[in-house]
Every structure is written in structure tokens, then in C-alpha cells.
Amino acid sequence: MEIATTTAIKEQKRQLVLGHIYHHRHTSRQELGMALPISLPTITQNLNELEDSGLIRRSGFLDSKGGRRAQIYSFTAGARIAIGVEILGGSVALQAYDLYGERIDGRTHMLAYDNSDEYYETVAGHVNEFANCLDADGSRILGVGFAVQGIVSPDGSHLTFGKILGNTGLTLDRLSERIDHPCRLIHDSHASAIAELWISADIKNATCIYLDEHVGCAVISGGRIDEGENLRNGTCEHMTLVIGGRECYCGQRGCLDAYTSRRSLLERSGRGSLSDFFTQAHNGDPDCVRLLDEYLTYLAYAIKNMRTVLSNDIIIGGRIAYLLSDNDFATLREKTAAIASFPDDRFDIIRGACSQGQNIFGAALSYIKPFLDQEIGAYNRR
């Protein structure tokens, strides 16, 4: 017990030292001594060990105020790298991030999806080539997170639902067997929500709606993604809005996705792009104005239904949310308030981060966050 306690204390001190450097990006031994309840000899020992590990480096000296100049120690953001991958019907996108979540590099390959060994071999080749360019010996690569358009099994081994690309049952082993690094599958909406939490760390409880080519949703509870036992929490895209309504890719009718996805909006409007549609709607084109109002009405009813189950704030992200104006958000809030079951219902509808490749970023963060939690402690990182 005494050995375990001593080890735990030693690890805690290491986390405090590294956490301080991570947060401040660079510091000196003397500054650490003033900021932390740790003796200078112990700080020196930890600095030496962390430098040997590659997590910190020496980066010059502080300006002298008389006497010997203090050595500066900086956190090595690129000591570890994580890769996020998005597989769509016509492309494969790869992005790499450092331990601060800063994008290092990215590539997109135009590649038509095919649920075949040849396709997965091609994807593996792209991933390995990309990883090799980032880190020749592979020692810094934490792993590769695949943001997938489907529901992942609780053990992460395969897709239990993949009707968008027709790959239900796809196994992680089949996808990753030729990739030289650890891999995992993650539902693209959950990946986007992970990125949401990274960008806005003060989020505690929220229901996220991502409006893209298809609609995706996720639940944040207590500052964490709440996936549920079967990893299907928050799949509100298949909530029935209209009984017997438009056909959804899931095979049912009247789902939220069939009324609020990019595909449905462009099919209804006849416009070639979302930018064109929203430009016309905001410039007063009668047909586009009508369709946008209808769109916001469907979205308002979906939000009402979601809040009857979870009374969270609502975060709306994705490409469509990026193009919605402040006035559109105000209209959505008015529509939602008008149909609220409880007159005193108070909550916010928030525009999400809406960053390009947010789900890819989140897939990479699925490796970065656990690494940082281990190295600097879950409560020291943010």
C-alpha cells in the first residue's frame, strides 16, 4: 500500500508539472516552483523525465533580471499526433492534429465508395502514406479515428446500422487490417459533439443537431458524450415528424432527416447548392423564403419533441447551421416558443462551432483526449 501511495503521489506531481506547462505552453523551473506545491528538486527531476519522454523541450531563456537566465521549457505539441478520417460516398478525407488540437495537415482523395476489399486496401494505402509523411517511424501516431455515417456496435467492432453507404456489418478489422496504427470507429455525429466540447469546454448538457447532407444528433450530459448502452442515444434524425411522410434512407417514412437534411432542402428547392438557396432566401426570393420558413417549422417541432425527453439547450451545427442567419435563428426560437408545451419553458438554441471537418477533428480527438487525461489528468486539461 505504501508503494502504491508513493507511486500515486509521484504521478500526481508529474501531472501537475506537465499540466502547468501544457496550459501555459512554456514556463521555467522557477515559475513552476512558485505556482505548484512541489519542491524545486522534484520539479527538476520531473522536467528531466518529461524532456527525455519528448513531451517538453528546452526553448531558450527568460530575459535576465540580474544573475543567471532561467531556462524556458515548452510543451511539445507534436509529441503525439492523431489522425481523423471521414469516408463519404465519393471521397475520403484525412486530417492530422497535434496535442493542442491544432490541424497539422490534411488531404482529400476523390474515391467512390465501394464495400469491397479493394476499396479498403486503397483507403489503407492513403492512411499509411499520410501517416508516414507526418511521422516516418510511426512512434508519434496515437491512432486513426474513422468518423462513419452509421451506428457503431457497443464494443466498437462493427457497424450495426450503415444504410447511407450500404455497409451495415462492416467490421473494424476489415477496414483497418492493412493500416499500420491503432484504429477505431466513431459515429460522425458523436465525433462532431466531441469537437464541440473541445471548442466550448463550458458546455455541460445539450442536445446537438448537425444539419448536413444527412442529419445527425448527439447528447452531451455532464460535459461528456452520452452514447447510451447501445451507442444509439440521440439518433433523433429518425424521429417521426410526419406520419406516412417522405421516405427516409432508413426505410421508414416521415423521419426528421427527410425534412431537414441538405439533400431534402436542395431537392425541394431545385437549387444547385446550399449557398445559392440561402442567398436567394435571404434576398427575398418568394419560393426560397417559403421553403426556408417551412424548414424552420419542421426543425422547431423536432426541437420541441427532443425537449420533451431531454430538457437540454439545443446546439445546431453543420453546414446548414453555418448558413442560417441570426434572423433565421431568431425565427426558429420564436417558432419553438410558440409550440412549447410549457409556457415557462426557458432554454437556448445555440449555433454550434460549425467548423469544416468538425467530425474528422472529433474522430482524432477520440485519441488525443484520453492521452491528455492520462498525462495531465482529466481535471487539469481544461
GROMACS .gro file of N, CA and C in nm, residues 259-352:
model
  282
  259TYR      N    1  -3.673   1.574  -4.388
  259TYR     CA    2  -3.727   1.710  -4.394
  259TYR      C    3  -3.623   1.818  -4.365
  260THR      N    4  -3.511   1.784  -4.306
  260THR     CA    5  -3.415   1.888  -4.266
  260THR      C    6  -3.272   1.863  -4.312
  261SER      N    7  -3.249   1.765  -4.396
  261SER     CA    8  -3.114   1.740  -4.447
  261SER      C    9  -3.085   1.830  -4.565
  262ARG      N   10  -2.958   1.839  -4.600
  262ARG     CA   11  -2.918   1.916  -4.719
  262ARG      C   12  -2.985   1.859  -4.842
  263ARG      N   13  -2.985   1.728  -4.851
  263ARG     CA   14  -3.043   1.664  -4.970
  263ARG      C   15  -3.189   1.702  -4.987
  264SER      N   16  -3.266   1.695  -4.878
  264SER     CA   17  -3.408   1.725  -4.888
  264SER      C   18  -3.431   1.872  -4.923
  265LEU      N   19  -3.350   1.960  -4.868
  265LEU     CA   20  -3.368   2.104  -4.894
  265LEU      C   21  -3.338   2.136  -5.041
  266LEU      N   22  -3.232   2.078  -5.095
  266LEU     CA   23  -3.198   2.105  -5.234
  266LEU      C   24  -3.297   2.040  -5.330
  267GLU      N   25  -3.344   1.922  -5.297
  267GLU     CA   26  -3.444   1.856  -5.382
  267GLU      C   27  -3.572   1.937  -5.388
  268ARG      N   28  -3.611   1.991  -5.275
  268ARG     CA   29  -3.736   2.069  -5.269
  268ARG      C   30  -3.722   2.204  -5.340
  269SER      N   31  -3.604   2.264  -5.328
  269SER     CA   32  -3.585   2.399  -5.383
  269SER      C   33  -3.543   2.399  -5.529
  270GLY      N   34  -3.480   2.288  -5.573
  270GLY     CA   35  -3.429   2.284  -5.708
  270GLY      C   36  -3.301   2.362  -5.727
  271ARG      N   37  -3.242   2.409  -5.618
  271ARG     CA   38  -3.119   2.487  -5.625
  271ARG      C   39  -2.998   2.393  -5.631
  272GLY      N   40  -2.890   2.445  -5.688
  272GLY     CA   41  -2.772   2.361  -5.705
  272GLY      C   42  -2.684   2.350  -5.584
  273SER      N   43  -2.697   2.444  -5.490
  273SER     CA   44  -2.612   2.441  -5.371
  273SER      C   45  -2.683   2.509  -5.256
  274LEU      N   46  -2.638   2.479  -5.136
  274LEU     CA   47  -2.695   2.544  -5.018
  274LEU      C   48  -2.668   2.694  -5.020
  275SER      N   49  -2.548   2.732  -5.061
  275SER     CA   50  -2.514   2.875  -5.066
  275SER      C   51  -2.610   2.950  -5.156
  276ASP      N   52  -2.641   2.891  -5.272
  276ASP     CA   53  -2.736   2.953  -5.365
  276ASP      C   54  -2.874   2.965  -5.302
  277PHE      N   55  -2.919   2.856  -5.238
  277PHE     CA   56  -3.052   2.858  -5.177
  277PHE      C   57  -3.062   2.967  -5.071
  278PHE      N   58  -2.966   2.972  -4.980
  278PHE     CA   59  -2.974   3.068  -4.870
  278PHE      C   60  -2.954   3.211  -4.918
  279THR      N   61  -2.872   3.229  -5.021
  279THR     CA   62  -2.858   3.364  -5.079
  279THR      C   63  -2.990   3.412  -5.135
  280GLN      N   64  -3.058   3.324  -5.209
  280GLN     CA   65  -3.188   3.360  -5.265
  280GLN      C   66  -3.292   3.383  -5.157
  281ALA      N   67  -3.294   3.297  -5.056
  281ALA     CA   68  -3.391   3.312  -4.946
  281ALA      C   69  -3.369   3.443  -4.871
  282HIS      N   70  -3.245   3.475  -4.844
  282HIS     CA   71  -3.215   3.598  -4.767
  282HIS      C   72  -3.232   3.723  -4.853
  283ASN      N   73  -3.235   3.705  -4.987
  283ASN     CA   74  -3.260   3.819  -5.076
  283ASN      C   75  -3.407   3.834  -5.113
  284GLY      N   76  -3.491   3.745  -5.055
  284GLY     CA   77  -3.635   3.763  -5.072
  284GLY      C   78  -3.702   3.684  -5.181
  285ASP      N   79  -3.634   3.587  -5.243
  285ASP     CA   80  -3.699   3.503  -5.343
  285ASP      C   81  -3.819   3.433  -5.280
  286PRO      N   82  -3.940   3.451  -5.332
  286PRO     CA   83  -4.061   3.400  -5.266
  286PRO      C   84  -4.059   3.249  -5.240
  287ASP      N   85  -4.019   3.171  -5.340
  287ASP     CA   86  -4.018   3.026  -5.322
  287ASP      C   87  -3.917   2.983  -5.215
  288CYS      N   88  -3.798   3.044  -5.218
  288CYS     CA   89  -3.696   3.008  -5.120
  288CYS      C   90  -3.734   3.056  -4.980
  289VAL      N   91  -3.797   3.172  -4.971
  289VAL     CA   92  -3.843   3.222  -4.841
  289VAL      C   93  -3.946   3.127  -4.782
  290ARG      N   94  -4.040   3.081  -4.867
  290ARG     CA   95  -4.143   2.988  -4.821
  290ARG      C   96  -4.082   2.856  -4.775
  291LEU      N   97  -3.989   2.804  -4.853
  291LEU     CA   98  -3.927   2.676  -4.818
  291LEU      C   99  -3.843   2.688  -4.691
  292LEU      N  100  -3.775   2.801  -4.673
  292LEU     CA  101  -3.695   2.820  -4.552
  292LEU      C  102  -3.786   2.828  -4.430
  293ASP      N  103  -3.900   2.897  -4.443
  293ASP     CA  104  -3.994   2.905  -4.332
  293ASP      C  105  -4.049   2.766  -4.297
  294GLU      N  106  -4.080   2.689  -4.400
  294GLU     CA  107  -4.128   2.551  -4.379
  294GLU      C  108  -4.019   2.468  -4.310
  295TYR      N  109  -3.896   2.485  -4.356
  295TYR     CA  110  -3.782   2.412  -4.300
  295TYR      C  111  -3.768   2.443  -4.150
  296LEU      N  112  -3.772   2.571  -4.115
  296LEU     CA  113  -3.758   2.611  -3.976
  296LEU      C  114  -3.875   2.562  -3.890
  297THR      N  115  -3.992   2.550  -3.951
  297THR     CA  116  -4.108   2.497  -3.878
  297THR      C  117  -4.086   2.350  -3.842
  298TYR      N  118  -4.041   2.271  -3.940
  298TYR     CA  119  -4.012   2.130  -3.911
  298TYR      C  120  -3.904   2.119  -3.803
  299LEU      N  121  -3.804   2.202  -3.812
  299LEU     CA  122  -3.695   2.197  -3.715
  299LEU      C  123  -3.746   2.236  -3.576
  300ALA      N  124  -3.835   2.332  -3.569
  300ALA     CA  125  -3.892   2.374  -3.441
  300ALA      C  126  -3.969   2.260  -3.376
  301TYR      N  127  -4.049   2.187  -3.454
  301TYR     CA  128  -4.124   2.074  -3.398
  301TYR      C  129  -4.029   1.964  -3.352
  302ALA      N  130  -3.921   1.943  -3.426
  302ALA     CA  131  -3.823   1.843  -3.383
  302ALA      C  132  -3.761   1.882  -3.249
  303ILE      N  133  -3.727   2.009  -3.234
  303ILE     CA  134  -3.669   2.057  -3.108
  303ILE      C  135  -3.767   2.040  -2.994
  304LYS      N  136  -3.895   2.071  -3.019
  304LYS     CA  137  -3.996   2.052  -2.915
  304LYS      C  138  -4.000   1.905  -2.871
  305ASN      N  139  -4.002   1.815  -2.968
  305ASN     CA  140  -4.008   1.672  -2.936
  305ASN      C  141  -3.885   1.626  -2.858
  306MET      N  142  -3.768   1.675  -2.899
  306MET     CA  143  -3.645   1.638  -2.828
  306MET      C  144  -3.649   1.683  -2.683
  307ARG      N  145  -3.702   1.802  -2.661
  307ARG     CA  146  -3.702   1.858  -2.525
  307ARG      C  147  -3.809   1.796  -2.436
  308THR      N  148  -3.904   1.724  -2.493
  308THR     CA  149  -3.996   1.651  -2.407
  308THR      C  150  -3.928   1.531  -2.343
  309VAL      N  151  -3.815   1.487  -2.403
  309VAL     CA  152  -3.738   1.374  -2.349
  309VAL      C  153  -3.620   1.424  -2.266
  310LEU      N  154  -3.547   1.521  -2.319
  310LEU     CA  155  -3.431   1.579  -2.250
  310LEU      C  156  -3.441   1.731  -2.257
  311SER      N  157  -3.458   1.794  -2.143
  311SER     CA  158  -3.477   1.939  -2.141
  311SER      C  159  -3.344   2.012  -2.143
  312ASN      N  160  -3.268   1.985  -2.247
  312ASN     CA  161  -3.136   2.047  -2.265
  312ASN      C  162  -3.145   2.171  -2.353
  313ASP      N  163  -3.041   2.253  -2.348
  313ASP     CA  164  -3.021   2.351  -2.453
  313ASP      C  165  -2.997   2.275  -2.584
  314ILE      N  166  -3.019   2.344  -2.695
  314ILE     CA  167  -3.003   2.283  -2.827
  314ILE      C  168  -2.887   2.350  -2.899
  315ILE      N  169  -2.794   2.268  -2.946
  315ILE     CA  170  -2.683   2.317  -3.028
  315ILE      C  171  -2.708   2.271  -3.171
  316ILE      N  172  -2.710   2.366  -3.264
  316ILE     CA  173  -2.733   2.332  -3.404
  316ILE      C  174  -2.605   2.360  -3.482
  317GLY      N  175  -2.554   2.256  -3.546
  317GLY     CA  176  -2.430   2.268  -3.621
  317GLY      C  177  -2.445   2.216  -3.762
  318GLY      N  178  -2.332   2.205  -3.830
  318GLY     CA  179  -2.333   2.158  -3.967
  318GLY      C  180  -2.337   2.274  -4.066
  319ARG      N  181  -2.327   2.238  -4.193
  319ARG     CA  182  -2.321   2.338  -4.299
  319ARG      C  183  -2.445   2.426  -4.303
  320ILE      N  184  -2.563   2.368  -4.282
  320ILE     CA  185  -2.686   2.447  -4.286
  320ILE      C  186  -2.688   2.548  -4.173
  321ALA      N  187  -2.648   2.507  -4.053
  321ALA     CA  188  -2.644   2.600  -3.940
  321ALA      C  189  -2.549   2.715  -3.967
  322TYR      N  190  -2.439   2.686  -4.036
  322TYR     CA  191  -2.343   2.791  -4.071
  322TYR      C  192  -2.408   2.896  -4.161
  323LEU      N  193  -2.498   2.852  -4.250
  323LEU     CA  194  -2.560   2.942  -4.347
  323LEU      C  195  -2.686   3.011  -4.294
  324LEU      N  196  -2.744   2.958  -4.186
  324LEU     CA  197  -2.860   3.024  -4.126
  324LEU      C  198  -2.817   3.159  -4.070
  325SER      N  199  -2.895   3.262  -4.095
  325SER     CA  200  -2.863   3.396  -4.044
  325SER      C  201  -2.906   3.409  -3.899
  326ASP      N  202  -2.864   3.517  -3.835
  326ASP     CA  203  -2.910   3.545  -3.698
  326ASP      C  204  -3.061   3.560  -3.695
  327ASN      N  205  -3.117   3.621  -3.800
  327ASN     CA  206  -3.263   3.636  -3.808
  327ASN      C  207  -3.331   3.500  -3.820
  328ASP      N  208  -3.268   3.408  -3.894
  328ASP     CA  209  -3.323   3.272  -3.905
  328ASP      C  210  -3.326   3.204  -3.768
  329PHE      N  211  -3.218   3.222  -3.692
  329PHE     CA  212  -3.215   3.163  -3.557
  329PHE      C  213  -3.321   3.227  -3.469
  330ALA      N  214  -3.341   3.358  -3.484
  330ALA     CA  215  -3.444   3.425  -3.405
  330ALA      C  216  -3.583   3.371  -3.442
  331THR      N  217  -3.605   3.349  -3.572
  331THR     CA  218  -3.732   3.292  -3.616
  331THR      C  219  -3.752   3.152  -3.561
  332LEU      N  220  -3.646   3.072  -3.562
  332LEU     CA  221  -3.653   2.936  -3.509
  332LEU      C  222  -3.688   2.939  -3.360
  333ARG      N  223  -3.628   3.030  -3.285
  333ARG     CA  224  -3.660   3.041  -3.141
  333ARG      C  225  -3.806   3.080  -3.122
  334GLU      N  226  -3.855   3.171  -3.204
  334GLU     CA  227  -3.995   3.213  -3.194
  334GLU      C  228  -4.090   3.098  -3.226
  335LYS      N  229  -4.058   3.024  -3.330
  335LYS     CA  230  -4.143   2.910  -3.368
  335LYS      C  231  -4.143   2.804  -3.258
  336THR      N  232  -4.028   2.780  -3.200
  336THR     CA  233  -4.019   2.679  -3.094
  336THR      C  234  -4.096   2.724  -2.970
  337ALA      N  235  -4.083   2.851  -2.935
  337ALA     CA  236  -4.155   2.905  -2.817
  337ALA      C  237  -4.306   2.899  -2.838
  338ALA      N  238  -4.351   2.921  -2.962
  338ALA     CA  239  -4.494   2.924  -2.990
  338ALA      C  240  -4.562   2.789  -2.973
  339ILE      N  241  -4.485   2.679  -2.986
  339ILE     CA  242  -4.545   2.545  -2.976
  339ILE      C  243  -4.500   2.473  -2.848
  340ALA      N  244  -4.436   2.546  -2.758
  340ALA     CA  245  -4.388   2.483  -2.635
  340ALA      C  246  -4.505   2.434  -2.551
  341SER      N  247  -4.491   2.316  -2.493
  341SER     CA  248  -4.597   2.261  -2.408
  341SER      C  249  -4.608   2.336  -2.276
  342PHE      N  250  -4.498   2.392  -2.231
  342PHE     CA  251  -4.495   2.459  -2.102
  342PHE      C  252  -4.459   2.607  -2.122
  343PRO      N  253  -4.550   2.696  -2.088
  343PRO     CA  254  -4.528   2.839  -2.112
  343PRO      C  255  -4.401   2.895  -2.048
  344ASP      N  256  -4.359   2.834  -1.937
  344ASP     CA  257  -4.242   2.886  -1.868
  344ASP      C  258  -4.113   2.815  -1.911
  345ASP      N  259  -4.119   2.741  -2.021
  345ASP     CA  260  -4.002   2.667  -2.069
  345ASP      C  261  -3.896   2.766  -2.116
  346ARG      N  262  -3.779   2.759  -2.056
  346ARG     CA  263  -3.670   2.850  -2.090
  346ARG      C  264  -3.546   2.768  -2.127
  347PHE      N  265  -3.497   2.789  -2.247
  347PHE     CA  266  -3.375   2.721  -2.291
  347PHE      C  267  -3.318   2.800  -2.407
  348ASP      N  268  -3.199   2.763  -2.450
  348ASP     CA  269  -3.136   2.836  -2.558
  348ASP      C  270  -3.116   2.746  -2.679
  349ILE      N  271  -3.122   2.808  -2.795
  349ILE     CA  272  -3.088   2.741  -2.921
  349ILE      C  273  -2.963   2.809  -2.971
  350ILE      N  274  -2.854   2.735  -2.976
  350ILE     CA  275  -2.721   2.792  -2.998
  350ILE      C  276  -2.664   2.743  -3.130
  351ARG      N  277  -2.601   2.835  -3.203
  351ARG     CA  278  -2.527   2.794  -3.321
  351ARG      C  279  -2.399   2.724  -3.275
  352GLY      N  280  -2.374   2.605  -3.327
  352GLY     CA  281  -2.255   2.530  -3.287
  352GLY      C  282  -2.128   2.585  -3.348
   0.00000   0.00000   0.00000
